[in-house]
């Protein structure tokens, strides 16, 4: 789940959202300290806001801070929110061109999502899809094909078939088939 900066929609509003999240973090830290789920959520939202204005390094740093806090307060226990944070870290890493780091974070997110949500869940399918896409970029076509096929299977069961996500799934599945054939 991505919380999009409290309804702010244009660049000026994104900037206001970023400033508001920073103020919330500073105040909350003075009042109750840094280690709380709420602080993790504030950093998560700030990271997404940075992403919305294409400040990728700031987004990554902030999302990593959210994950660090969440790990502290969860005391090693995995939950859906940790999977979501990892999924967004993976996306930012891919945007920065760090495909190996992206693949690692997507894989961690997938493991948590399967454990918490089960195999047949839309978020789990999203993780399979993004791992497949990342593997395509890494030219690991056979592995990409496996992940994209699993994504398609899940999405066929749990989603409306007439969606952009389904279209994208079929498109990249086609690419994976094609690229696996020409790179034998």
PDB file of C-alpha atoms in Angstrom:
ATOM      1  CA  UNK A   1       0.000   0.000   0.000  1.00  0.00           C
ATOM      2  CA  UNK A   2       1.324   3.413  -0.931  1.00  0.00           C
ATOM      3  CA  UNK A   3       0.022   6.432   0.877  1.00  0.00           C
ATOM      4  CA  UNK A   4       0.236   9.303  -1.557  1.00  0.00           C
ATOM      5  CA  UNK A   5       1.225  12.506   0.211  1.00  0.00           C
ATOM      6  CA  UNK A   6      -2.122  13.458   1.734  1.00  0.00           C
ATOM      7  CA  UNK A   7      -3.821  14.575  -1.473  1.00  0.00           C
ATOM      8  CA  UNK A   8      -1.238  17.070  -2.698  1.00  0.00           C
ATOM      9  CA  UNK A   9      -1.132  16.721  -6.477  1.00  0.00           C
ATOM     10  CA  UNK A  10       1.133  19.237  -8.222  1.00  0.00           C
ATOM     11  CA  UNK A  11       4.828  19.984  -7.696  1.00  0.00           C
ATOM     12  CA  UNK A  12       4.146  22.905  -5.372  1.00  0.00           C
ATOM     13  CA  UNK A  13       1.800  20.721  -3.333  1.00  0.00           C
ATOM     14  CA  UNK A  14       4.362  17.882  -3.258  1.00  0.00           C
ATOM     15  CA  UNK A  15       6.855  20.343  -1.821  1.00  0.00           C
ATOM     16  CA  UNK A  16       4.301  21.342   0.827  1.00  0.00           C
ATOM     17  CA  UNK A  17       3.707  17.671   1.613  1.00  0.00           C
ATOM     18  CA  UNK A  18       7.451  17.094   2.055  1.00  0.00           C
ATOM     19  CA  UNK A  19       7.733  20.061   4.390  1.00  0.00           C
ATOM     20  CA  UNK A  20       4.692  18.904   6.374  1.00  0.00           C
ATOM     21  CA  UNK A  21       6.112  15.399   6.801  1.00  0.00           C
ATOM     22  CA  UNK A  22       9.455  16.844   7.927  1.00  0.00           C
ATOM     23  CA  UNK A  23       7.669  19.000  10.501  1.00  0.00           C
ATOM     24  CA  UNK A  24       5.657  15.996  11.707  1.00  0.00           C
ATOM     25  CA  UNK A  25       8.838  13.947  12.077  1.00  0.00           C
ATOM     26  CA  UNK A  26      10.644  16.690  14.013  1.00  0.00           C
ATOM     27  CA  UNK A  27       7.712  17.248  16.358  1.00  0.00           C
ATOM     28  CA  UNK A  28       7.014  13.572  16.926  1.00  0.00           C
ATOM     29  CA  UNK A  29      10.686  12.883  17.594  1.00  0.00           C
ATOM     30  CA  UNK A  30      10.776  15.604  20.269  1.00  0.00           C
ATOM     31  CA  UNK A  31       7.564  14.339  21.868  1.00  0.00           C
ATOM     32  CA  UNK A  32       7.972  10.551  21.903  1.00  0.00           C
ATOM     33  CA  UNK A  33      11.286   9.696  20.269  1.00  0.00           C
ATOM     34  CA  UNK A  34      12.058   8.042  16.995  1.00  0.00           C
ATOM     35  CA  UNK A  35      11.159   4.405  17.599  1.00  0.00           C
ATOM     36  CA  UNK A  36       7.462   4.024  16.871  1.00  0.00           C
ATOM     37  CA  UNK A  37       5.341   2.612  14.083  1.00  0.00           C
ATOM     38  CA  UNK A  38       3.946   6.081  13.526  1.00  0.00           C
ATOM     39  CA  UNK A  39       7.443   7.487  12.882  1.00  0.00           C
ATOM     40  CA  UNK A  40       8.080   4.674  10.433  1.00  0.00           C
ATOM     41  CA  UNK A  41       4.863   5.675   8.640  1.00  0.00           C
ATOM     42  CA  UNK A  42       5.925   9.338   8.557  1.00  0.00           C
ATOM     43  CA  UNK A  43       9.272   8.404   6.993  1.00  0.00           C
ATOM     44  CA  UNK A  44       7.495   6.064   4.549  1.00  0.00           C
ATOM     45  CA  UNK A  45       5.169   8.855   3.409  1.00  0.00           C
ATOM     46  CA  UNK A  46       8.070  11.307   3.165  1.00  0.00           C
ATOM     47  CA  UNK A  47       9.959   8.769   1.033  1.00  0.00           C
ATOM     48  CA  UNK A  48       7.004   8.436  -1.324  1.00  0.00           C
ATOM     49  CA  UNK A  49       6.706  12.211  -1.543  1.00  0.00           C
ATOM     50  CA  UNK A  50      10.374  12.470  -2.499  1.00  0.00           C
ATOM     51  CA  UNK A  51       9.728   9.811  -5.121  1.00  0.00           C
ATOM     52  CA  UNK A  52       6.830  11.865  -6.516  1.00  0.00           C
ATOM     53  CA  UNK A  53       9.201  14.787  -7.166  1.00  0.00           C
ATOM     54  CA  UNK A  54      11.939  12.483  -8.509  1.00  0.00           C
ATOM     55  CA  UNK A  55      14.329  13.012  -5.589  1.00  0.00           C
ATOM     56  CA  UNK A  56      15.392   9.386  -5.723  1.00  0.00           C
ATOM     57  CA  UNK A  57      18.367   9.439  -3.348  1.00  0.00           C
ATOM     58  CA  UNK A  58      16.339  11.266  -0.700  1.00  0.00           C
ATOM     59  CA  UNK A  59      13.493   8.824  -1.267  1.00  0.00           C
ATOM     60  CA  UNK A  60      15.771   5.819  -0.817  1.00  0.00           C
ATOM     61  CA  UNK A  61      17.407   7.187   2.330  1.00  0.00           C
ATOM     62  CA  UNK A  62      14.042   8.029   3.859  1.00  0.00           C
ATOM     63  CA  UNK A  63      12.457   4.682   2.979  1.00  0.00           C
ATOM     64  CA  UNK A  64      15.472   2.889   4.447  1.00  0.00           C
ATOM     65  CA  UNK A  65      15.002   4.910   7.645  1.00  0.00           C
ATOM     66  CA  UNK A  66      11.341   3.854   7.716  1.00  0.00           C
ATOM     67  CA  UNK A  67      12.413   0.212   7.380  1.00  0.00           C
ATOM     68  CA  UNK A  68      15.053   0.551  10.098  1.00  0.00           C
ATOM     69  CA  UNK A  69      12.524   1.989  12.546  1.00  0.00           C
ATOM     70  CA  UNK A  70       9.899  -0.607  11.618  1.00  0.00           C
ATOM     71  CA  UNK A  71      12.402  -3.427  12.248  1.00  0.00           C
ATOM     72  CA  UNK A  72      13.230  -1.966  15.667  1.00  0.00           C
ATOM     73  CA  UNK A  73       9.626  -1.659  16.816  1.00  0.00           C
ATOM     74  CA  UNK A  74       8.547  -4.991  15.326  1.00  0.00           C
ATOM     75  CA  UNK A  75      11.469  -6.756  17.067  1.00  0.00           C
ATOM     76  CA  UNK A  76      12.171  -9.022  14.107  1.00  0.00           C
ATOM     77  CA  UNK A  77       8.530  -9.863  13.441  1.00  0.00           C
ATOM     78  CA  UNK A  78       7.569  -9.544   9.768  1.00  0.00           C
ATOM     79  CA  UNK A  79       4.374  -7.854   8.673  1.00  0.00           C
ATOM     80  CA  UNK A  80       2.695  -6.496   5.562  1.00  0.00           C
ATOM     81  CA  UNK A  81       4.039  -2.967   6.109  1.00  0.00           C
ATOM     82  CA  UNK A  82       7.640  -4.200   6.024  1.00  0.00           C
ATOM     83  CA  UNK A  83       6.863  -5.917   2.732  1.00  0.00           C
ATOM     84  CA  UNK A  84       5.434  -2.645   1.386  1.00  0.00           C
ATOM     85  CA  UNK A  85       8.467  -0.628   2.481  1.00  0.00           C
ATOM     86  CA  UNK A  86      10.833  -3.145   0.873  1.00  0.00           C
ATOM     87  CA  UNK A  87       8.755  -3.101  -2.316  1.00  0.00           C
ATOM     88  CA  UNK A  88       9.096   0.692  -2.547  1.00  0.00           C
ATOM     89  CA  UNK A  89      12.824   0.553  -1.745  1.00  0.00           C
ATOM     90  CA  UNK A  90      13.202  -1.944  -4.583  1.00  0.00           C
ATOM     91  CA  UNK A  91      11.350   0.377  -6.961  1.00  0.00           C
ATOM     92  CA  UNK A  92      13.585   3.333  -6.077  1.00  0.00           C
ATOM     93  CA  UNK A  93      16.707   1.162  -6.411  1.00  0.00           C
ATOM     94  CA  UNK A  94      15.558   0.149  -9.904  1.00  0.00           C
ATOM     95  CA  UNK A  95      14.985   3.805 -10.832  1.00  0.00           C
ATOM     96  CA  UNK A  96      18.541   4.537  -9.686  1.00  0.00           C
ATOM     97  CA  UNK A  97      19.820   1.698 -11.889  1.00  0.00           C
ATOM     98  CA  UNK A  98      20.816  -0.497  -8.945  1.00  0.00           C
ATOM     99  CA  UNK A  99      19.193  -3.635 -10.338  1.00  0.00           C
ATOM    100  CA  UNK A 100      20.925  -6.141  -8.058  1.00  0.00           C
ATOM    101  CA  UNK A 101      19.842  -4.190  -4.968  1.00  0.00           C
ATOM    102  CA  UNK A 102      16.382  -3.838  -6.440  1.00  0.00           C
ATOM    103  CA  UNK A 103      16.128  -7.580  -7.046  1.00  0.00           C
ATOM    104  CA  UNK A 104      17.244  -8.312  -3.490  1.00  0.00           C
ATOM    105  CA  UNK A 105      14.633  -5.974  -1.967  1.00  0.00           C
ATOM    106  CA  UNK A 106      11.854  -7.260  -4.261  1.00  0.00           C
ATOM    107  CA  UNK A 107      12.784 -10.828  -3.271  1.00  0.00           C
ATOM    108  CA  UNK A 108      12.635  -9.958   0.445  1.00  0.00           C
ATOM    109  CA  UNK A 109       9.274  -8.266  -0.116  1.00  0.00           C
ATOM    110  CA  UNK A 110       7.970 -11.337  -1.968  1.00  0.00           C
ATOM    111  CA  UNK A 111       9.037 -13.651   0.848  1.00  0.00           C
ATOM    112  CA  UNK A 112       7.181 -11.524   3.409  1.00  0.00           C
ATOM    113  CA  UNK A 113       4.105 -11.127   1.214  1.00  0.00           C
ATOM    114  CA  UNK A 114       3.842 -14.875   0.618  1.00  0.00           C
ATOM    115  CA  UNK A 115       4.249 -15.498   4.353  1.00  0.00           C
ATOM    116  CA  UNK A 116       1.735 -12.845   5.467  1.00  0.00           C
ATOM    117  CA  UNK A 117      -0.736 -12.530   2.564  1.00  0.00           C
ATOM    118  CA  UNK A 118      -0.364 -15.897   0.841  1.00  0.00           C
ATOM    119  CA  UNK A 119       0.551 -16.736  -2.748  1.00  0.00           C
ATOM    120  CA  UNK A 120      -2.757 -15.711  -4.266  1.00  0.00           C
ATOM    121  CA  UNK A 121      -2.886 -12.035  -3.384  1.00  0.00           C
ATOM    122  CA  UNK A 122      -2.586  -8.988  -5.636  1.00  0.00           C
ATOM    123  CA  UNK A 123       0.437  -7.626  -3.754  1.00  0.00           C
ATOM    124  CA  UNK A 124       2.160 -10.991  -4.054  1.00  0.00           C
ATOM    125  CA  UNK A 125       1.485 -10.905  -7.795  1.00  0.00           C
ATOM    126  CA  UNK A 126       2.994  -7.403  -7.920  1.00  0.00           C
ATOM    127  CA  UNK A 127       6.175  -8.749  -6.340  1.00  0.00           C
ATOM    128  CA  UNK A 128       6.381 -11.618  -8.843  1.00  0.00           C
ATOM    129  CA  UNK A 129       5.824  -9.103 -11.665  1.00  0.00           C
ATOM    130  CA  UNK A 130       8.517  -6.690 -10.499  1.00  0.00           C
ATOM    131  CA  UNK A 131      11.035  -9.469  -9.938  1.00  0.00           C
ATOM    132  CA  UNK A 132      10.283 -10.706 -13.459  1.00  0.00           C
ATOM    133  CA  UNK A 133      10.722  -7.213 -14.893  1.00  0.00           C
ATOM    134  CA  UNK A 134      14.005  -6.743 -13.020  1.00  0.00           C
ATOM    135  CA  UNK A 135      15.274 -10.126 -14.221  1.00  0.00           C
ATOM    136  CA  UNK A 136      14.428  -9.079 -17.796  1.00  0.00           C
ATOM    137  CA  UNK A 137      16.567  -5.984 -17.348  1.00  0.00           C
ATOM    138  CA  UNK A 138      19.363  -8.184 -15.968  1.00  0.00           C
ATOM    139  CA  UNK A 139      19.043 -10.402 -19.076  1.00  0.00           C
ATOM    140  CA  UNK A 140      18.073 -13.427 -16.971  1.00  0.00           C
ATOM    141  CA  UNK A 141      15.278 -14.344 -19.358  1.00  0.00           C
ATOM    142  CA  UNK A 142      14.424 -17.876 -18.224  1.00  0.00           C
ATOM    143  CA  UNK A 143      14.061 -16.788 -14.597  1.00  0.00           C
ATOM    144  CA  UNK A 144      12.079 -13.716 -15.658  1.00  0.00           C
ATOM    145  CA  UNK A 145       9.718 -15.984 -17.555  1.00  0.00           C
ATOM    146  CA  UNK A 146       9.067 -18.097 -14.448  1.00  0.00           C
ATOM    147  CA  UNK A 147       8.232 -15.068 -12.290  1.00  0.00           C
ATOM    148  CA  UNK A 148       6.054 -13.432 -14.926  1.00  0.00           C
ATOM    149  CA  UNK A 149       4.163 -16.695 -15.525  1.00  0.00           C
ATOM    150  CA  UNK A 150       3.477 -16.968 -11.802  1.00  0.00           C
ATOM    151  CA  UNK A 151       2.338 -13.350 -11.735  1.00  0.00           C
ATOM    152  CA  UNK A 152      -0.060 -14.025 -14.600  1.00  0.00           C
ATOM    153  CA  UNK A 153      -1.487 -17.097 -12.856  1.00  0.00           C
ATOM    154  CA  UNK A 154      -2.151 -15.153  -9.664  1.00  0.00           C
ATOM    155  CA  UNK A 155      -3.576 -12.114 -11.424  1.00  0.00           C
ATOM    156  CA  UNK A 156      -5.876 -14.310 -13.518  1.00  0.00           C
ATOM    157  CA  UNK A 157      -7.355 -15.650 -10.266  1.00  0.00           C
ATOM    158  CA  UNK A 158      -7.539 -12.532  -8.118  1.00  0.00           C
ATOM    159  CA  UNK A 159      -8.010  -9.573 -10.472  1.00  0.00           C
ATOM    160  CA  UNK A 160     -10.368  -8.212 -13.064  1.00  0.00           C
ATOM    161  CA  UNK A 161      -8.953  -9.265 -16.433  1.00  0.00           C
ATOM    162  CA  UNK A 162      -9.558  -5.889 -18.091  1.00  0.00           C
ATOM    163  CA  UNK A 163      -6.930  -3.863 -16.267  1.00  0.00           C
ATOM    164  CA  UNK A 164      -3.696  -2.124 -17.150  1.00  0.00           C
ATOM    165  CA  UNK A 165      -1.844  -4.472 -14.806  1.00  0.00           C
ATOM    166  CA  UNK A 166      -3.083  -7.487 -16.779  1.00  0.00           C
ATOM    167  CA  UNK A 167      -2.084  -5.820 -20.047  1.00  0.00           C
ATOM    168  CA  UNK A 168       1.403  -5.116 -18.675  1.00  0.00           C
ATOM    169  CA  UNK A 169       1.688  -8.685 -17.421  1.00  0.00           C
ATOM    170  CA  UNK A 170       0.934 -10.093 -20.873  1.00  0.00           C
ATOM    171  CA  UNK A 171       3.254  -7.581 -22.556  1.00  0.00           C
ATOM    172  CA  UNK A 172       6.286  -8.442 -20.411  1.00  0.00           C
ATOM    173  CA  UNK A 173       5.475 -12.126 -20.488  1.00  0.00           C
ATOM    174  CA  UNK A 174       5.590 -11.853 -24.288  1.00  0.00           C
ATOM    175  CA  UNK A 175       8.943 -10.082 -24.066  1.00  0.00           C
ATOM    176  CA  UNK A 176      10.296 -12.783 -21.780  1.00  0.00           C
ATOM    177  CA  UNK A 177       9.202 -15.532 -24.192  1.00  0.00           C
ATOM    178  CA  UNK A 178      10.706 -13.680 -27.131  1.00  0.00           C
ATOM    179  CA  UNK A 179      13.980 -12.791 -25.423  1.00  0.00           C
ATOM    180  CA  UNK A 180      14.442 -16.287 -23.997  1.00  0.00           C
ATOM    181  CA  UNK A 181      14.150 -17.664 -27.550  1.00  0.00           C
ATOM    182  CA  UNK A 182      16.580 -15.311 -29.243  1.00  0.00           C
ATOM    183  CA  UNK A 183      19.192 -15.601 -26.478  1.00  0.00           C
ATOM    184  CA  UNK A 184      19.424 -19.389 -26.353  1.00  0.00           C
TER     185      UNK A 184
END
